[in-house]
PDB file of C-alpha atoms in Angstrom:
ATOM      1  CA  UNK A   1      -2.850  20.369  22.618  1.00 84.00           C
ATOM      2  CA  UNK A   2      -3.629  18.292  19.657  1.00 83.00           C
ATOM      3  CA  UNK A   3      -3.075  14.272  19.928  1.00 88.00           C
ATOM      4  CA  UNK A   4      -1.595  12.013  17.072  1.00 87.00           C
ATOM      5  CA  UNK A   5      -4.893  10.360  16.992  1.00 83.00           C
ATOM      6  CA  UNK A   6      -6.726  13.646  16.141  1.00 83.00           C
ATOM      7  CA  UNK A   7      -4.708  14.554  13.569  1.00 78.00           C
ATOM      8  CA  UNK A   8      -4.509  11.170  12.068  1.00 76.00           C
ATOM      9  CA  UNK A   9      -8.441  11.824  11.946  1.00 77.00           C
ATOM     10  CA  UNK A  10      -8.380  15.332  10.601  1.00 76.00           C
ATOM     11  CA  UNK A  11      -7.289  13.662   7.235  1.00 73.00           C
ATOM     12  CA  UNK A  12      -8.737  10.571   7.292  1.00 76.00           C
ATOM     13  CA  UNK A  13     -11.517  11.419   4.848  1.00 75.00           C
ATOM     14  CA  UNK A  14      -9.997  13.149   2.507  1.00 75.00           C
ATOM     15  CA  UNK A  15      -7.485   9.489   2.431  1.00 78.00           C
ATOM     16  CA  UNK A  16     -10.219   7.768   2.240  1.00 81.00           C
ATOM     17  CA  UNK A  17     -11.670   8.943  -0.521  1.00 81.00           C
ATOM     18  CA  UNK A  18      -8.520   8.906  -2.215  1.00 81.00           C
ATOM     19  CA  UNK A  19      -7.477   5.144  -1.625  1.00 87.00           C
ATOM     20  CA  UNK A  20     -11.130   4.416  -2.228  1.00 87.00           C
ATOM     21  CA  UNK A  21     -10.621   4.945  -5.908  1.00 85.00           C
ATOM     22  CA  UNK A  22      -7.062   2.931  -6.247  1.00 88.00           C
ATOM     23  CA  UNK A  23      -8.537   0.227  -4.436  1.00 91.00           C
ATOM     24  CA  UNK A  24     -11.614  -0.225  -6.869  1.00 91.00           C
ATOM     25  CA  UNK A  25      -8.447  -0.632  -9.638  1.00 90.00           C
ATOM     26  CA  UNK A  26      -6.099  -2.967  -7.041  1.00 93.00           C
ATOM     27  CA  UNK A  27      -9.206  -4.986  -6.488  1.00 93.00           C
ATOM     28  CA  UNK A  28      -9.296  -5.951 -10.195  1.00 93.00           C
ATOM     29  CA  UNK A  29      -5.413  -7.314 -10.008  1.00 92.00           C
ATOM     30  CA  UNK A  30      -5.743  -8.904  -6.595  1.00 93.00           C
ATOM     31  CA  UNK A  31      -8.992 -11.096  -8.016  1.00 94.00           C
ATOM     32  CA  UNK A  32      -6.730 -11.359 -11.073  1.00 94.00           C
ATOM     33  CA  UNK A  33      -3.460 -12.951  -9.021  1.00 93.00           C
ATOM     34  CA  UNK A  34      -5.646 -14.496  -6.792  1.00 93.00           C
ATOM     35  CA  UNK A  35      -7.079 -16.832  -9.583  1.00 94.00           C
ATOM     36  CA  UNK A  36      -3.590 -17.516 -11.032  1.00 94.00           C
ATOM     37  CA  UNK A  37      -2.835 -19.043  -7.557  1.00 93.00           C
ATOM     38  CA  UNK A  38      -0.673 -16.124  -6.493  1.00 93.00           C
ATOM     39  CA  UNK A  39      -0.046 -15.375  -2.963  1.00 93.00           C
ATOM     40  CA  UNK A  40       2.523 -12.400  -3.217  1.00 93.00           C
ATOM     41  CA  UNK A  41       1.123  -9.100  -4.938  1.00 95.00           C
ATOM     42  CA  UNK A  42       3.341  -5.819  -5.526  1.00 94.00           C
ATOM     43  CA  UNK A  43       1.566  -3.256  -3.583  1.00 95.00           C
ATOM     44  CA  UNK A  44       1.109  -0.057  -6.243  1.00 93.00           C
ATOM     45  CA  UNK A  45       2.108   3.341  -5.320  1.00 91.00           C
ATOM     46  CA  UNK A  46      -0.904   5.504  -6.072  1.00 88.00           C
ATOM     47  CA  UNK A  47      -0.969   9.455  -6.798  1.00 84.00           C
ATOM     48  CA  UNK A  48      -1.740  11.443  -3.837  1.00 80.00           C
ATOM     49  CA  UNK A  49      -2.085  14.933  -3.107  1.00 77.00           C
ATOM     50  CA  UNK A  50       0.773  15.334  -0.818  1.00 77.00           C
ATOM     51  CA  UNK A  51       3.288  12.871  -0.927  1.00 80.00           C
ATOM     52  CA  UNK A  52       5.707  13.191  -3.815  1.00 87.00           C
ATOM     53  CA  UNK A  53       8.189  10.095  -3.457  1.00 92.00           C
ATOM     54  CA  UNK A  54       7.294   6.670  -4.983  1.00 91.00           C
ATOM     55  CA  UNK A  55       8.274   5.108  -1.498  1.00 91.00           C
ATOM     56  CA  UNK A  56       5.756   7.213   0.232  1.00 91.00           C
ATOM     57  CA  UNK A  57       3.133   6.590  -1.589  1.00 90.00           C
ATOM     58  CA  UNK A  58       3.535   3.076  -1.338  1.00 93.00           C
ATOM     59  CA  UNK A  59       3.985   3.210   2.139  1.00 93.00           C
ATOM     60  CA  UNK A  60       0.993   5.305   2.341  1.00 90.00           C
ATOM     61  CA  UNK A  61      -1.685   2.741   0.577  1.00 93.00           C
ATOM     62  CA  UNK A  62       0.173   0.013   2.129  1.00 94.00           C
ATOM     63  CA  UNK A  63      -0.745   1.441   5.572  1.00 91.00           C
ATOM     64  CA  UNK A  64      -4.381   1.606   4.355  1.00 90.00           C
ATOM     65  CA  UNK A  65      -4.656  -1.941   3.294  1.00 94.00           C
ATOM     66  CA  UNK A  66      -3.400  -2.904   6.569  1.00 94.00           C
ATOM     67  CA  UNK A  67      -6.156  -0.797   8.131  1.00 89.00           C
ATOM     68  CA  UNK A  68      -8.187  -2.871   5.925  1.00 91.00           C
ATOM     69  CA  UNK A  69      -7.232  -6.060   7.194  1.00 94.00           C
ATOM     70  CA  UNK A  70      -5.057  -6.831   4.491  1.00 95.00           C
ATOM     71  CA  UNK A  71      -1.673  -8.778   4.950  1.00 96.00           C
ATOM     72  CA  UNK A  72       0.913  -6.153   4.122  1.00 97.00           C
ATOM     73  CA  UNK A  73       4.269  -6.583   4.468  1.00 96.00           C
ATOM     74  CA  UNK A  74       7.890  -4.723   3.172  1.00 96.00           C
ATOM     75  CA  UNK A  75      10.602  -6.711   2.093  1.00 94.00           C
ATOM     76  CA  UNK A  76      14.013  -6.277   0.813  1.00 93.00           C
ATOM     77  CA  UNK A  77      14.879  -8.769  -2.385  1.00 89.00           C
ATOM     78  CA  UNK A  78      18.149  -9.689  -3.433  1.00 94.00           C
ATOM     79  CA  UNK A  79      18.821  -9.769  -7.316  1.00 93.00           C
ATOM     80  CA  UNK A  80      21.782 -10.607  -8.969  1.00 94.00           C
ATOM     81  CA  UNK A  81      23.806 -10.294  -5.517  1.00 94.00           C
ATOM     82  CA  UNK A  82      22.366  -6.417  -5.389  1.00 96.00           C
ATOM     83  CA  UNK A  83      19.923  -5.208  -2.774  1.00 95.00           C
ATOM     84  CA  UNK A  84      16.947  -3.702  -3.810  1.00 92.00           C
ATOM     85  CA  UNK A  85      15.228  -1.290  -1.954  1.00 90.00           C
ATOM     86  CA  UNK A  86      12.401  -2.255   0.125  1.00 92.00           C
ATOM     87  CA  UNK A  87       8.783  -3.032  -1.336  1.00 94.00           C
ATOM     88  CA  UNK A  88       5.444  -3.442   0.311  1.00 96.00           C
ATOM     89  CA  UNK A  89       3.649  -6.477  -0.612  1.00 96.00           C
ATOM     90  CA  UNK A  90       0.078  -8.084  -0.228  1.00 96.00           C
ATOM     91  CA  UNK A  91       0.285 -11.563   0.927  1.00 96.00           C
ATOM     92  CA  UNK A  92      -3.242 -13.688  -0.204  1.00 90.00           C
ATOM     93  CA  UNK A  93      -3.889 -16.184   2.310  1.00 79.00           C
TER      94      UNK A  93
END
């Protein structure tokens, strides 16, 4: 019988590969926000084979920065007295 952590690894290259790319691109923002003396970045929600909903996505490359080491975290903001749905962000420390 298969185990989560083999098939976690059965696509782990071809996610790799694919985050690989939209990091190269979120690396350019982060240095970007990181300059400006940000410490609260909107985590983007890249195109992958697969996964067809924004939150998903998100979700997805958020999970892979955190693999990263990255400080990821989902919040729910609260605009005009209306509850938005929850976004990942990166926090730079």
């Amino acid at each position: 019988m298969i185990t989560p952590e083999e098939l976690y690894n059965i696509g782990k290259q071809e996610r790799e590969a694919a985050f690989a790319k939209e990091m190269e691109e979120f690396e350019e923002v982060l240095i970007e926000k990181a300059k400006k003396g940000m410490k609260k970045v909107h985590v983007p929600a890249p195109k992958i084979e697969g996964l067809f909903y924004y939150d998903e996505r998100q979700e997805a490359f958020a999970s892979y920065l955190m693999d990263k080491g990255f400080k990821v975290r989902k919040e729910v903001e609260i605009i005009g007295g209306v509850r938005q749905e929850p976004e990942w962000y990166l926090y730079i420390y």
